[in-house]
Amino acid sequence: FALRIGDRVAGAVRAPRDVRLRALDMLAQSRDAKSLDAVLAALDDPSIQTQALGALAAFDDERVAAGLTARLSSLDLERQRLAINTLASRKSWARALFAALEQEGALLSARGAIDALLARKLASLGDPEVDAGLAKHFGRVAATSDAKVKQIAELAKKLSPEVLAQA
């Protein structure tokens, strides 16, 4: 019952924004497949779009990838990055991202939204199709070597907050 009310409130443009945000949060926490349509519909409301993009990561449903890739070219750069970050959380969603980049000329602008951090996140999925998409659109994305990780950890120890405060 509460989820049905949440579905209605999240999609009710006339409801106050804070009420719609609480409803959106409730729907995301439920992770109920029936609620996904309401969360996807919230992507079309600019006043709660950013929160809807974050909420979608809670769902394990292929409709998320379809909904995000369909809207990707209409989002501003910040929201494209949020959408791509969500797509980069599942192998199948990341594959859908690269399939969309291949098929839709309008999505070419979304390539600019994939910065080094998102490229590394996509590469960390360890999926051959995603790796091929990255290589095609961005070149090779190299993982940080064990030696570099060790060096970074040593420097982090040396650069404690106390040391940095004295600098």
Coordinates of C-alpha atoms in Angstrom, one line a residue:
F1 CA 0.0 0.0 0.0
A2 CA 2.7 2.5 1.0
L3 CA 4.6 1.8 -2.3
R4 CA 1.5 2.5 -4.3
I5 CA 1.2 5.9 -2.5
G6 CA 4.9 6.5 -3.1
D7 CA 4.5 5.8 -6.8
R8 CA 1.7 8.4 -7.0
V9 CA 3.4 11.0 -4.9
A10 CA 6.8 10.7 -6.7
G11 CA 5.1 11.3 -10.0
A12 CA 2.8 14.0 -8.8
V13 CA 4.3 17.2 -10.1
R14 CA 1.9 19.3 -8.0
A15 CA 3.1 17.7 -4.7
P16 CA 5.7 19.7 -2.8
R17 CA 9.3 18.9 -3.9
D18 CA 10.3 17.6 -0.4
V19 CA 7.3 15.2 -0.4
R20 CA 8.2 13.9 -3.8
L21 CA 11.9 13.4 -2.7
R22 CA 10.8 11.4 0.4
A23 CA 8.5 9.3 -1.8
L24 CA 11.4 8.8 -4.3
D25 CA 13.7 7.7 -1.5
M26 CA 11.1 5.3 -0.1
L27 CA 10.7 3.8 -3.6
A28 CA 14.4 3.4 -4.0
Q29 CA 14.8 1.7 -0.6
S30 CA 12.0 -0.7 -1.4
R31 CA 13.9 -1.9 -4.6
D32 CA 10.5 -3.2 -5.7
A33 CA 10.3 -3.7 -9.4
K34 CA 6.8 -2.3 -9.5
S35 CA 8.2 1.0 -8.2
L36 CA 10.8 1.3 -10.9
D37 CA 8.4 2.9 -13.4
A38 CA 7.7 5.8 -11.0
V39 CA 11.4 6.3 -10.4
L40 CA 12.1 6.3 -14.1
A41 CA 9.2 8.8 -14.6
A42 CA 10.9 11.1 -12.0
L43 CA 13.8 11.4 -14.5
D44 CA 11.5 13.7 -16.5
D45 CA 11.0 16.1 -13.6
P46 CA 14.0 18.5 -13.5
S47 CA 13.3 19.4 -9.9
I48 CA 14.0 15.8 -8.7
Q49 CA 16.0 14.4 -11.6
T50 CA 19.3 14.3 -9.8
Q51 CA 17.8 12.4 -7.0
A52 CA 16.1 10.0 -9.4
L53 CA 19.4 9.3 -11.1
G54 CA 20.9 8.3 -7.8
A55 CA 17.8 6.2 -6.8
L56 CA 18.0 4.1 -9.9
A57 CA 21.3 2.5 -8.8
A58 CA 19.3 0.6 -6.1
F59 CA 17.3 -1.4 -8.7
D60 CA 18.6 -4.5 -10.4
D61 CA 16.5 -4.3 -13.6
E62 CA 17.5 -3.9 -17.2
R63 CA 14.8 -1.2 -17.6
V64 CA 17.2 1.1 -15.7
A65 CA 19.8 0.9 -18.5
A66 CA 17.1 1.4 -21.2
G67 CA 15.6 4.4 -19.3
L68 CA 19.0 6.1 -18.8
T69 CA 20.4 5.6 -22.3
A70 CA 17.1 6.9 -23.8
R71 CA 17.5 10.1 -21.8
L72 CA 21.3 10.5 -21.8
S73 CA 21.5 13.0 -24.6
S74 CA 18.9 15.3 -23.0
L75 CA 20.8 15.6 -19.7
D76 CA 23.3 18.3 -18.8
L77 CA 26.9 17.2 -18.3
E78 CA 26.7 16.8 -14.5
R79 CA 23.6 14.6 -14.8
Q80 CA 25.1 12.6 -17.7
R81 CA 28.0 11.8 -15.4
L82 CA 25.5 10.7 -12.7
A83 CA 23.7 8.5 -15.2
I84 CA 26.9 7.0 -16.6
N85 CA 28.1 6.3 -13.0
T86 CA 24.9 4.4 -12.5
L87 CA 25.3 2.5 -15.8
A88 CA 28.9 1.7 -14.7
S89 CA 27.6 -0.2 -11.7
R90 CA 26.5 -3.3 -13.6
K91 CA 28.1 -5.1 -16.5
S92 CA 24.9 -5.4 -18.6
W93 CA 24.1 -1.7 -18.1
A94 CA 27.6 -0.6 -19.1
R95 CA 27.2 -2.8 -22.3
A96 CA 23.9 -0.9 -22.9
L97 CA 25.8 2.4 -22.6
F98 CA 28.3 1.4 -25.3
A99 CA 25.6 -0.1 -27.5
A100 CA 23.8 3.2 -27.3
L101 CA 27.0 5.2 -28.1
E102 CA 27.4 3.0 -31.2
Q103 CA 23.8 3.2 -32.5
E104 CA 22.7 6.8 -31.7
G105 CA 24.6 9.8 -33.1
A106 CA 22.8 12.0 -30.6
L107 CA 24.6 10.2 -27.8
L108 CA 28.0 11.1 -29.0
S109 CA 27.9 14.1 -26.7
A110 CA 27.7 11.7 -23.8
R111 CA 31.2 10.5 -24.7
G112 CA 32.5 13.8 -23.2
A113 CA 30.8 13.0 -19.9
I114 CA 33.1 9.9 -19.4
D115 CA 36.1 11.3 -17.6
A116 CA 39.1 9.3 -16.3
L117 CA 37.3 8.2 -13.1
L118 CA 34.2 6.9 -14.9
A119 CA 36.5 5.2 -17.5
R120 CA 38.3 3.4 -14.7
K121 CA 35.1 2.4 -13.0
L122 CA 33.9 1.0 -16.3
A123 CA 37.2 -0.8 -16.8
S124 CA 37.0 -2.3 -13.3
L125 CA 33.9 -4.3 -14.4
G126 CA 36.3 -6.6 -16.2
D127 CA 33.8 -7.2 -19.0
P128 CA 35.3 -7.8 -22.5
E129 CA 32.5 -5.9 -24.3
V130 CA 32.9 -2.9 -22.0
D131 CA 36.6 -3.0 -22.4
A132 CA 36.2 -3.0 -26.2
G133 CA 33.9 0.0 -26.0
L134 CA 36.3 1.8 -23.8
A135 CA 39.2 1.1 -26.2
K136 CA 37.2 2.1 -29.2
H137 CA 36.0 5.4 -27.8
F138 CA 38.8 6.4 -25.4
G139 CA 41.8 4.3 -25.9
R140 CA 43.3 1.8 -23.5
V141 CA 42.4 2.4 -19.8
A142 CA 45.2 1.1 -17.7
A143 CA 44.7 -0.1 -14.1
T144 CA 47.0 1.3 -11.4
S145 CA 49.9 -1.1 -11.0
D146 CA 50.6 -2.7 -7.6
A147 CA 53.9 -0.7 -7.4
K148 CA 52.0 2.6 -7.8
V149 CA 49.4 1.5 -5.3
K150 CA 52.2 0.8 -2.8
Q151 CA 53.9 4.1 -3.5
I152 CA 50.6 6.0 -3.1
A153 CA 50.0 4.3 0.3
E154 CA 53.6 5.2 1.5
L155 CA 53.1 8.8 0.4
A156 CA 49.7 9.0 2.1
K157 CA 51.4 7.8 5.4
K158 CA 54.1 10.5 5.1
L159 CA 51.6 13.2 4.2
S160 CA 49.6 13.0 7.4
P161 CA 47.2 15.8 8.3
E162 CA 49.8 17.0 10.8
V163 CA 52.5 17.2 8.2
L164 CA 50.2 18.9 5.7
A165 CA 49.1 21.5 8.4
Q166 CA 52.8 22.5 8.8
A167 CA 53.4 22.9 5.1

